[in-house]
Amino acid sequence: MIQHQTRVITDSALRVLLIESEATAAARTEAQLRERLGARVHVVWLRGLADSIRALMESTFDVVVVELAVYDSNGIATLAGVRSAAPTVPVVVYADALDEVTAIRALRAGAHECVAKDDLRPDVLPRALRFAIERQRRLDSLEADRVDAAHRATHDPLTGLANRKLFLDQLDRALAFGTRYQRHTGLLFVDLDGFKAINDTLGHAIGDALLRAVSVRLLASVRRSDAVARLGGDEFVILLPDVTSRSDVTFVREAILAALSDPIVLSDATSLVVRASIGSAIAPLDGVLPQDLMDAADADMYRDKRERRRMRMHDAGDVVPAPRPRESITAPLVKEAPNGAPVTRGIPYIGEIIPPLADHRAPQRHHA
């Protein structure tokens, strides 16, 4: 007996939505399906398009069998309504008036198969359902491959952040928006201090895990409307569209430094403290083209790095220490922090390689 409402269906059931105004035709269609596919077929029969659209939006079906002429719709409009409600569900048109022209129009409108009701062979409709389902599975697979390829072309495979290509496109759009509506666009250039020593001493696996953890913290430090990208290595850039002044950019910079100041736990035996050099730029004051703004932020990052090194040398009495052998440079990683406090075994302090940020500001710029 045909059921008019959905029910709980086992994973092995074939869930079919049958859209048919005539009860006799609906009963005959279900009989054809059960004869070939057995009791695993679960048919939900609805008489009109409006009820069918509601069912497709509220429930899950494996395939739709639709008569184009129902009491509240007729022709290709019926098929269009079904496809709009469930664009990834395969559809088999099973109609009385199905000439070649109508069949071609239905296929162009999204039908997977078309079957005339006057074809009395018992295997025609079940086979059409199987073909339609398999065709949709193939389309889903191709679409998933396309989306994956597009994502890999525009995102960093290690962190999942935008790559340089995507970021430059985002920056170009933000600058165009800012020019049109007279808004400022901020940019931050982030470089991790001492990252090469981490790779050299602890291995690339730890270095990769650190980059992924830093990416998470960068994303957590910005707005959803901002964009974070990895350019490569230990270099990241952050796009801050629609900012009011340099103080907004400085606020985000300080938030990032605060987020990176807490130890990053990578495993039960490894925890790292990260320090970063961060440069900033703002359009249109520092440039109106994407590469100009990138260059300005990069140059400011190196000024920040040099200023902190100068401050550290000043604190040491203006004495520049002699270069140490490679092994002695990395040895303090597992000894103690710069203030002499002991570090828990297995928790390197990256700041020993590039000493931590001193409590000072880079030279103040004029606010926009």
mmCIF file of C-alpha atoms in Angstrom:
data_model
loop_
_atom_site.group_PDB
_atom_site.id
_atom_site.type_symbol
_atom_site.label_atom_id
_atom_site.label_comp_id
_atom_site.label_asym_id
_atom_site.label_seq_id
_atom_site.Cartn_x
_atom_site.Cartn_y
_atom_site.Cartn_z
ATOM 1 C CA MET A 1 0.000 0.000 0.000
ATOM 2 C CA ILE A 2 1.329 3.438 -0.921
ATOM 3 C CA GLN A 3 2.124 5.698 2.033
ATOM 4 C CA HIS A 4 1.445 9.436 1.924
ATOM 5 C CA GLN A 5 3.936 10.477 4.607
ATOM 6 C CA THR A 6 7.602 9.781 5.182
ATOM 7 C CA ARG A 7 8.759 7.437 7.914
ATOM 8 C CA VAL A 8 12.031 6.225 9.379
ATOM 9 C CA ILE A 9 13.894 4.361 6.645
ATOM 10 C CA THR A 10 16.787 1.972 6.976
ATOM 11 C CA ASP A 11 20.089 2.758 5.298
ATOM 12 C CA SER A 12 19.508 0.020 2.727
ATOM 13 C CA ALA A 13 16.112 1.334 1.611
ATOM 14 C CA LEU A 14 15.659 3.070 -1.712
ATOM 15 C CA ARG A 15 13.712 6.240 -0.917
ATOM 16 C CA VAL A 16 11.531 7.262 -3.858
ATOM 17 C CA LEU A 17 9.334 10.341 -4.081
ATOM 18 C CA LEU A 18 6.529 9.675 -6.550
ATOM 19 C CA ILE A 19 4.735 12.768 -7.844
ATOM 20 C CA GLU A 20 1.542 11.606 -9.542
ATOM 21 C CA SER A 21 -2.032 12.954 -9.436
ATOM 22 C CA GLU A 22 -3.768 9.708 -10.431
ATOM 23 C CA ALA A 23 -4.059 7.025 -7.734
ATOM 24 C CA THR A 24 -4.299 4.183 -10.261
ATOM 25 C CA ALA A 25 -1.162 5.284 -12.074
ATOM 26 C CA ALA A 26 0.666 5.714 -8.752
ATOM 27 C CA ALA A 27 -0.242 2.183 -7.649
ATOM 28 C CA ARG A 28 0.906 0.759 -10.977
ATOM 29 C CA THR A 29 4.217 2.619 -10.754
ATOM 30 C CA GLU A 30 4.933 1.341 -7.260
ATOM 31 C CA ALA A 31 4.102 -2.208 -8.359
ATOM 32 C CA GLN A 32 6.615 -1.964 -11.176
ATOM 33 C CA LEU A 33 9.306 -0.808 -8.784
ATOM 34 C CA ARG A 34 8.621 -3.501 -6.192
ATOM 35 C CA GLU A 35 8.540 -6.238 -8.818
ATOM 36 C CA ARG A 36 12.124 -5.542 -9.819
ATOM 37 C CA LEU A 37 13.663 -3.917 -6.733
ATOM 38 C CA GLY A 38 11.857 -5.785 -3.963
ATOM 39 C CA ALA A 39 10.730 -4.643 -0.533
ATOM 40 C CA ARG A 40 13.691 -2.319 -0.096
ATOM 41 C CA VAL A 41 11.808 0.316 -2.105
ATOM 42 C CA HIS A 42 10.034 2.896 0.052
ATOM 43 C CA VAL A 43 7.657 5.064 -1.967
ATOM 44 C CA VAL A 44 6.221 8.368 -0.781
ATOM 45 C CA TRP A 45 3.326 9.379 -3.034
ATOM 46 C CA LEU A 46 2.287 13.011 -3.353
ATOM 47 C CA ARG A 47 -0.320 14.382 -5.746
ATOM 48 C CA GLY A 48 0.966 17.894 -6.423
ATOM 49 C CA LEU A 49 4.067 20.005 -6.908
ATOM 50 C CA ALA A 50 3.650 22.252 -3.866
ATOM 51 C CA ASP A 51 3.484 19.312 -1.442
ATOM 52 C CA SER A 52 6.405 17.669 -3.234
ATOM 53 C CA ILE A 53 8.604 20.734 -2.922
ATOM 54 C CA ARG A 54 7.862 20.863 0.803
ATOM 55 C CA ALA A 55 8.708 17.169 1.181
ATOM 56 C CA LEU A 56 11.992 17.561 -0.722
ATOM 57 C CA MET A 57 13.027 20.423 1.529
ATOM 58 C CA GLU A 58 12.116 18.573 4.744
ATOM 59 C CA SER A 59 13.107 14.969 3.941
ATOM 60 C CA THR A 60 15.782 13.010 2.092
ATOM 61 C CA PHE A 61 15.107 11.007 -1.051
ATOM 62 C CA ASP A 62 17.319 8.926 -3.316
ATOM 63 C CA VAL A 63 15.351 9.635 -6.482
ATOM 64 C CA VAL A 64 12.218 11.432 -7.696
ATOM 65 C CA VAL A 65 9.776 9.945 -10.197
ATOM 66 C CA VAL A 66 7.611 12.731 -11.581
ATOM 67 C CA GLU A 67 4.636 12.983 -13.905
ATOM 68 C CA LEU A 68 4.865 16.363 -15.611
ATOM 69 C CA ALA A 69 1.086 16.881 -15.599
ATOM 70 C CA VAL A 70 -0.142 17.115 -11.986
ATOM 71 C CA TYR A 71 -3.111 18.970 -10.555
ATOM 72 C CA ASP A 72 -1.217 22.154 -9.589
ATOM 73 C CA SER A 73 1.432 22.249 -12.335
ATOM 74 C CA ASN A 74 2.035 21.133 -15.871
ATOM 75 C CA GLY A 75 4.918 20.468 -18.241
ATOM 76 C CA ILE A 76 8.535 21.506 -17.746
ATOM 77 C CA ALA A 77 7.465 23.866 -14.941
ATOM 78 C CA THR A 78 6.810 20.805 -12.791
ATOM 79 C CA LEU A 79 10.307 19.505 -13.393
ATOM 80 C CA ALA A 80 11.803 22.961 -12.758
ATOM 81 C CA GLY A 81 10.062 23.135 -9.395
ATOM 82 C CA VAL A 82 11.431 19.752 -8.363
ATOM 83 C CA ARG A 83 14.981 20.612 -9.455
ATOM 84 C CA SER A 84 14.948 23.946 -7.638
ATOM 85 C CA ALA A 85 13.888 22.282 -4.390
ATOM 86 C CA ALA A 86 16.455 19.466 -4.597
ATOM 87 C CA PRO A 87 19.102 20.138 -7.269
ATOM 88 C CA THR A 88 21.261 17.148 -6.299
ATOM 89 C CA VAL A 89 18.498 14.524 -6.231
ATOM 90 C CA PRO A 90 18.199 12.498 -9.471
ATOM 91 C CA VAL A 91 14.895 12.904 -11.305
ATOM 92 C CA VAL A 92 13.165 10.472 -13.646
ATOM 93 C CA VAL A 93 10.363 11.889 -15.764
ATOM 94 C CA TYR A 94 7.649 9.211 -16.110
ATOM 95 C CA ALA A 95 4.873 10.710 -18.163
ATOM 96 C CA ASP A 96 1.919 9.852 -20.390
ATOM 97 C CA ALA A 97 2.476 12.573 -22.965
ATOM 98 C CA LEU A 98 6.195 12.114 -23.599
ATOM 99 C CA ASP A 99 7.178 12.809 -27.168
ATOM 100 C CA GLU A 100 10.747 13.344 -28.346
ATOM 101 C CA VAL A 101 10.570 17.142 -28.080
ATOM 102 C CA THR A 102 9.259 16.995 -24.509
ATOM 103 C CA ALA A 103 11.892 14.433 -23.529
ATOM 104 C CA ILE A 104 14.715 16.621 -24.896
ATOM 105 C CA ARG A 105 13.342 19.669 -23.093
ATOM 106 C CA ALA A 106 13.118 17.674 -19.875
ATOM 107 C CA LEU A 107 16.703 16.452 -20.153
ATOM 108 C CA ARG A 108 17.898 19.998 -20.798
ATOM 109 C CA ALA A 109 15.932 21.155 -17.747
ATOM 110 C CA GLY A 110 17.738 18.679 -15.517
ATOM 111 C CA ALA A 111 15.977 15.332 -15.803
ATOM 112 C CA HIS A 112 18.325 12.354 -15.572
ATOM 113 C CA GLU A 113 16.071 9.917 -17.437
ATOM 114 C CA CYS A 114 12.766 10.076 -19.319
ATOM 115 C CA VAL A 115 10.376 7.110 -19.582
ATOM 116 C CA ALA A 116 6.973 6.917 -21.273
ATOM 117 C CA LYS A 117 4.215 5.247 -19.282
ATOM 118 C CA ASP A 118 3.034 3.328 -22.318
ATOM 119 C CA ASP A 119 6.292 1.359 -22.322
ATOM 120 C CA LEU A 120 4.964 -1.739 -20.556
ATOM 121 C CA ARG A 121 8.260 -3.580 -20.131
ATOM 122 C CA PRO A 122 8.563 -4.239 -16.376
ATOM 123 C CA ASP A 123 12.260 -3.449 -16.168
ATOM 124 C CA VAL A 124 12.175 -0.040 -17.911
ATOM 125 C CA LEU A 125 11.358 2.186 -14.919
ATOM 126 C CA PRO A 126 13.542 0.365 -12.335
ATOM 127 C CA ARG A 127 16.464 0.466 -14.736
ATOM 128 C CA ALA A 128 15.872 4.187 -15.357
ATOM 129 C CA LEU A 129 16.032 4.770 -11.582
ATOM 130 C CA ARG A 130 19.319 2.912 -11.278
ATOM 131 C CA PHE A 131 20.808 4.835 -14.207
ATOM 132 C CA ALA A 132 19.613 8.171 -12.803
ATOM 133 C CA ILE A 133 21.069 7.481 -9.362
ATOM 134 C CA GLU A 134 24.396 6.358 -10.788
ATOM 135 C CA ARG A 135 24.554 9.364 -13.104
ATOM 136 C CA GLN A 136 23.972 11.722 -10.146
ATOM 137 C CA ARG A 137 26.655 9.961 -8.126
ATOM 138 C CA ARG A 138 29.076 10.518 -10.961
ATOM 139 C CA LEU A 139 28.088 14.183 -11.222
ATOM 140 C CA ASP A 140 28.557 14.596 -7.468
ATOM 141 C CA SER A 141 32.006 13.025 -7.701
ATOM 142 C CA LEU A 142 33.019 15.296 -10.573
ATOM 143 C CA GLU A 143 31.751 18.348 -8.717
ATOM 144 C CA ALA A 144 33.632 17.344 -5.558
ATOM 145 C CA ASP A 145 36.810 16.926 -7.617
ATOM 146 C CA ARG A 146 36.266 20.325 -9.221
ATOM 147 C CA VAL A 147 35.734 22.037 -5.867
ATOM 148 C CA ASP A 148 38.787 20.289 -4.422
ATOM 149 C CA ALA A 149 40.954 21.313 -7.366
ATOM 150 C CA ALA A 150 39.752 24.909 -7.119
ATOM 151 C CA HIS A 151 40.470 24.942 -3.383
ATOM 152 C CA ARG A 152 43.963 23.497 -3.848
ATOM 153 C CA ALA A 153 44.699 26.101 -6.510
ATOM 154 C CA THR A 154 43.872 28.976 -4.161
ATOM 155 C CA HIS A 155 44.776 27.680 -0.682
ATOM 156 C CA ASP A 156 47.890 26.654 1.177
ATOM 157 C CA PRO A 157 47.883 22.841 1.503
ATOM 158 C CA LEU A 158 49.513 22.875 4.950
ATOM 159 C CA THR A 159 47.390 25.418 6.813
ATOM 160 C CA GLY A 160 44.287 25.712 4.646
ATOM 161 C CA LEU A 161 44.745 29.481 4.511
ATOM 162 C CA ALA A 162 44.515 31.471 1.306
ATOM 163 C CA ASN A 163 47.667 31.335 -0.806
ATOM 164 C CA ARG A 164 49.420 34.289 -2.455
ATOM 165 C CA LYS A 165 47.278 34.130 -5.605
ATOM 166 C CA LEU A 166 43.969 34.241 -3.759
ATOM 167 C CA PHE A 167 45.201 36.839 -1.284
ATOM 168 C CA LEU A 168 46.339 39.220 -4.019
ATOM 169 C CA ASP A 169 42.919 38.881 -5.627
ATOM 170 C CA GLN A 170 41.239 39.638 -2.280
ATOM 171 C CA LEU A 171 43.564 42.594 -1.737
ATOM 172 C CA ASP A 172 42.872 43.939 -5.220
ATOM 173 C CA ARG A 173 39.118 43.781 -4.585
ATOM 174 C CA ALA A 174 39.454 45.438 -1.184
ATOM 175 C CA LEU A 175 41.538 48.265 -2.639
ATOM 176 C CA ALA A 176 39.040 48.785 -5.451
ATOM 177 C CA PHE A 177 36.226 48.951 -2.887
ATOM 178 C CA GLY A 178 38.230 51.383 -0.762
ATOM 179 C CA THR A 179 38.952 53.619 -3.745
ATOM 180 C CA ARG A 180 35.335 53.690 -4.815
ATOM 181 C CA TYR A 181 33.915 54.414 -1.357
ATOM 182 C CA GLN A 182 36.911 56.352 0.039
ATOM 183 C CA ARG A 183 37.726 53.767 2.730
ATOM 184 C CA HIS A 184 41.074 52.719 4.149
ATOM 185 C CA THR A 185 42.462 49.194 3.733
ATOM 186 C CA GLY A 186 44.961 47.797 6.240
ATOM 187 C CA LEU A 187 47.618 45.146 5.725
ATOM 188 C CA LEU A 188 49.808 43.264 8.200
ATOM 189 C CA PHE A 189 52.915 41.279 7.264
ATOM 190 C CA VAL A 190 53.805 38.634 9.880
ATOM 191 C CA ASP A 191 57.181 36.865 10.030
ATOM 192 C CA LEU A 192 57.884 34.254 12.723
ATOM 193 C CA ASP A 193 61.205 34.808 14.498
ATOM 194 C CA GLY A 194 63.550 31.846 14.762
ATOM 195 C CA PHE A 195 61.409 29.463 12.752
ATOM 196 C CA LYS A 196 64.314 28.057 10.749
ATOM 197 C CA ALA A 197 65.999 26.931 13.965
ATOM 198 C CA ILE A 198 62.834 25.061 14.935
ATOM 199 C CA ASN A 199 62.906 23.131 11.672
ATOM 200 C CA ASP A 200 66.640 22.469 12.047
ATOM 201 C CA THR A 201 66.528 21.287 15.671
ATOM 202 C CA LEU A 202 63.073 19.796 16.193
ATOM 203 C CA GLY A 203 62.290 18.636 12.667
ATOM 204 C CA HIS A 204 59.933 19.671 9.912
ATOM 205 C CA ALA A 205 56.986 17.788 11.418
ATOM 206 C CA ILE A 206 57.118 20.031 14.492
ATOM 207 C CA GLY A 207 57.631 23.062 12.244
ATOM 208 C CA ASP A 208 54.553 22.172 10.183
ATOM 209 C CA ALA A 209 52.473 21.644 13.327
ATOM 210 C CA LEU A 210 53.634 25.026 14.616
ATOM 211 C CA LEU A 211 52.592 26.756 11.376
ATOM 212 C CA ARG A 212 49.145 25.169 11.565
ATOM 213 C CA ALA A 213 48.753 26.286 15.186
ATOM 214 C CA VAL A 214 49.877 29.822 14.354
ATOM 215 C CA SER A 215 47.336 29.916 11.516
ATOM 216 C CA VAL A 216 44.545 29.072 13.943
ATOM 217 C CA ARG A 217 45.613 31.859 16.284
ATOM 218 C CA LEU A 218 45.853 34.386 13.488
ATOM 219 C CA LEU A 219 42.337 33.552 12.329
ATOM 220 C CA ALA A 220 41.068 33.878 15.895
ATOM 221 C CA SER A 221 42.603 37.352 16.179
ATOM 222 C CA VAL A 222 40.793 38.965 13.254
ATOM 223 C CA ARG A 223 37.255 39.654 12.116
ATOM 224 C CA ARG A 224 35.352 37.294 9.868
ATOM 225 C CA SER A 225 35.501 39.947 7.157
ATOM 226 C CA ASP A 226 39.318 39.987 7.308
ATOM 227 C CA ALA A 227 41.518 37.604 5.327
ATOM 228 C CA VAL A 228 44.577 35.640 6.456
ATOM 229 C CA ALA A 229 47.012 34.062 3.999
ATOM 230 C CA ARG A 230 50.286 32.180 4.102
ATOM 231 C CA LEU A 231 52.753 33.379 1.515
ATOM 232 C CA GLY A 232 55.176 30.532 2.180
ATOM 233 C CA GLY A 233 57.660 29.477 4.816
ATOM 234 C CA ASP A 234 56.964 31.410 8.014
ATOM 235 C CA GLU A 235 55.437 34.454 6.312
ATOM 236 C CA PHE A 236 51.788 35.383 6.729
ATOM 237 C CA VAL A 237 49.753 38.382 5.569
ATOM 238 C CA ILE A 238 46.486 39.729 6.926
ATOM 239 C CA LEU A 239 44.041 41.898 5.020
ATOM 240 C CA LEU A 240 41.985 44.361 7.053
ATOM 241 C CA PRO A 241 39.375 45.928 4.768
ATOM 242 C CA ASP A 242 37.415 49.036 5.733
ATOM 243 C CA VAL A 243 39.523 50.337 8.638
ATOM 244 C CA THR A 244 39.267 53.932 9.871
ATOM 245 C CA SER A 245 42.906 54.701 10.735
ATOM 246 C CA ARG A 246 46.302 53.244 11.590
ATOM 247 C CA SER A 247 45.112 52.751 15.146
ATOM 248 C CA ASP A 248 42.752 50.008 13.921
ATOM 249 C CA VAL A 249 45.640 48.225 12.231
ATOM 250 C CA THR A 250 47.826 48.660 15.336
ATOM 251 C CA PHE A 251 45.057 47.200 17.488
ATOM 252 C CA VAL A 252 44.974 44.029 15.393
ATOM 253 C CA ARG A 253 48.787 43.865 15.452
ATOM 254 C CA GLU A 254 48.814 43.969 19.241
ATOM 255 C CA ALA A 255 46.036 41.365 19.400
ATOM 256 C CA ILE A 256 48.121 39.009 17.253
ATOM 257 C CA LEU A 257 51.220 39.509 19.399
ATOM 258 C CA ALA A 258 49.137 38.779 22.509
ATOM 259 C CA ALA A 259 47.652 35.647 20.895
ATOM 260 C CA LEU A 260 51.108 34.341 19.999
ATOM 261 C CA SER A 261 52.557 35.057 23.445
ATOM 262 C CA ASP A 262 50.894 32.023 25.042
ATOM 263 C CA PRO A 263 52.751 28.702 24.621
ATOM 264 C CA ILE A 264 51.581 26.581 21.714
ATOM 265 C CA VAL A 265 51.138 22.974 22.816
ATOM 266 C CA LEU A 266 51.940 20.657 19.932
ATOM 267 C CA SER A 267 52.072 17.369 21.834
ATOM 268 C CA ASP A 268 52.442 15.999 25.336
ATOM 269 C CA ALA A 269 56.199 16.540 25.065
ATOM 270 C CA THR A 270 56.442 19.688 22.964
ATOM 271 C CA SER A 271 55.273 23.221 23.675
ATOM 272 C CA LEU A 272 56.668 26.328 21.982
ATOM 273 C CA VAL A 273 56.543 30.061 22.633
ATOM 274 C CA VAL A 274 56.395 32.081 19.423
ATOM 275 C CA ARG A 275 57.616 35.596 18.737
ATOM 276 C CA ALA A 276 56.881 37.445 15.515
ATOM 277 C CA SER A 277 57.903 40.569 13.657
ATOM 278 C CA ILE A 278 54.871 42.373 12.245
ATOM 279 C CA GLY A 279 54.856 45.188 9.721
ATOM 280 C CA SER A 280 51.830 47.245 8.749
ATOM 281 C CA ALA A 281 50.644 49.420 5.899
ATOM 282 C CA ILE A 282 47.437 51.222 5.079
ATOM 283 C CA ALA A 283 45.957 52.290 1.770
ATOM 284 C CA PRO A 284 45.868 54.808 0.261
ATOM 285 C CA LEU A 285 48.539 56.422 2.466
ATOM 286 C CA ASP A 286 51.198 53.753 1.811
ATOM 287 C CA GLY A 287 50.091 52.750 -1.674
ATOM 288 C CA VAL A 288 47.078 52.144 -3.853
ATOM 289 C CA LEU A 289 48.264 49.069 -5.739
ATOM 290 C CA PRO A 290 48.381 45.566 -4.184
ATOM 291 C CA GLN A 291 52.132 45.100 -4.637
ATOM 292 C CA ASP A 292 52.888 48.602 -3.358
ATOM 293 C CA LEU A 293 50.988 47.897 -0.160
ATOM 294 C CA MET A 294 52.648 44.493 0.226
ATOM 295 C CA ASP A 295 56.079 46.071 -0.217
ATOM 296 C CA ALA A 296 55.290 48.782 2.325
ATOM 297 C CA ALA A 297 54.147 46.254 4.948
ATOM 298 C CA ASP A 298 57.170 44.045 4.248
ATOM 299 C CA ALA A 299 59.545 46.993 4.664
ATOM 300 C CA ASP A 300 57.831 47.988 7.908
ATOM 301 C CA MET A 301 58.204 44.420 9.185
ATOM 302 C CA TYR A 302 61.958 44.583 8.640
ATOM 303 C CA ARG A 303 62.082 47.982 10.363
ATOM 304 C CA ASP A 304 60.288 46.392 13.321
ATOM 305 C CA LYS A 305 62.775 43.513 13.351
ATOM 306 C CA ARG A 306 65.781 45.871 13.175
ATOM 307 C CA GLU A 307 64.391 48.132 15.885
ATOM 308 C CA ARG A 308 63.927 45.246 18.296
ATOM 309 C CA ARG A 309 67.444 44.017 17.595
ATOM 310 C CA ARG A 310 68.776 47.525 18.241
ATOM 311 C CA MET A 311 66.902 47.671 21.540
ATOM 312 C CA ARG A 312 68.332 44.317 22.589
ATOM 313 C CA MET A 313 71.873 45.459 21.784
ATOM 314 C CA HIS A 314 71.243 48.662 23.736
ATOM 315 C CA ASP A 315 70.080 46.622 26.734
ATOM 316 C CA ALA A 316 73.287 44.579 26.456
ATOM 317 C CA GLY A 317 75.484 47.710 26.599
ATOM 318 C CA ASP A 318 75.867 48.248 22.855
ATOM 319 C CA VAL A 319 78.092 45.199 22.632
ATOM 320 C CA VAL A 320 77.407 43.034 19.628
ATOM 321 C CA PRO A 321 78.049 39.403 20.590
ATOM 322 C CA ALA A 322 80.388 37.379 18.424
ATOM 323 C CA PRO A 323 78.765 34.766 16.206
ATOM 324 C CA ARG A 324 78.324 31.409 17.908
ATOM 325 C CA PRO A 325 78.684 27.977 16.334
ATOM 326 C CA ARG A 326 75.492 26.567 14.892
ATOM 327 C CA GLU A 327 75.060 24.011 17.658
ATOM 328 C CA SER A 328 75.452 26.610 20.413
ATOM 329 C CA ILE A 329 72.793 28.796 18.834
ATOM 330 C CA THR A 330 70.145 26.117 19.119
ATOM 331 C CA ALA A 331 71.299 24.573 22.376
ATOM 332 C CA PRO A 332 69.427 27.038 24.652
ATOM 333 C CA LEU A 333 66.127 25.864 23.174
ATOM 334 C CA VAL A 334 65.729 23.347 25.966
ATOM 335 C CA LYS A 335 67.514 25.214 28.759
ATOM 336 C CA GLU A 336 66.003 28.421 30.094
ATOM 337 C CA ALA A 337 64.083 31.523 29.094
ATOM 338 C CA PRO A 338 65.913 34.848 28.651
ATOM 339 C CA ASN A 339 64.951 36.008 32.151
ATOM 340 C CA GLY A 340 66.743 33.018 33.668
ATOM 341 C CA ALA A 341 63.535 31.217 34.627
ATOM 342 C CA PRO A 342 63.691 27.464 34.077
ATOM 343 C CA VAL A 343 61.746 25.998 31.209
ATOM 344 C CA THR A 344 59.865 22.739 31.633
ATOM 345 C CA ARG A 345 61.711 19.909 29.967
ATOM 346 C CA GLY A 346 60.561 19.539 26.394
ATOM 347 C CA ILE A 347 59.184 23.123 26.151
ATOM 348 C CA PRO A 348 61.601 25.102 23.954
ATOM 349 C CA TYR A 349 61.575 28.862 24.141
ATOM 350 C CA ILE A 350 61.846 30.191 20.617
ATOM 351 C CA GLY A 351 62.751 33.607 21.932
ATOM 352 C CA GLU A 352 66.206 32.280 22.903
ATOM 353 C CA ILE A 353 67.010 32.155 19.217
ATOM 354 C CA ILE A 354 65.407 35.499 18.423
ATOM 355 C CA PRO A 355 64.967 37.153 21.870
ATOM 356 C CA PRO A 356 61.397 38.068 22.796
ATOM 357 C CA LEU A 357 59.837 41.380 21.875
ATOM 358 C CA ALA A 358 60.939 44.168 24.198
ATOM 359 C CA ASP A 359 58.295 46.324 25.820
ATOM 360 C CA HIS A 360 58.423 49.223 23.432
ATOM 361 C CA ARG A 361 56.756 50.606 20.389
ATOM 362 C CA ALA A 362 58.184 51.170 16.948
ATOM 363 C CA PRO A 363 58.365 54.859 15.987
ATOM 364 C CA GLN A 364 54.852 56.250 15.887
ATOM 365 C CA ARG A 365 53.386 57.116 12.514
ATOM 366 C CA HIS A 366 50.896 59.852 11.812
ATOM 367 C CA HIS A 367 47.379 58.453 11.959
ATOM 368 C CA ALA A 368 45.187 58.555 8.908
#
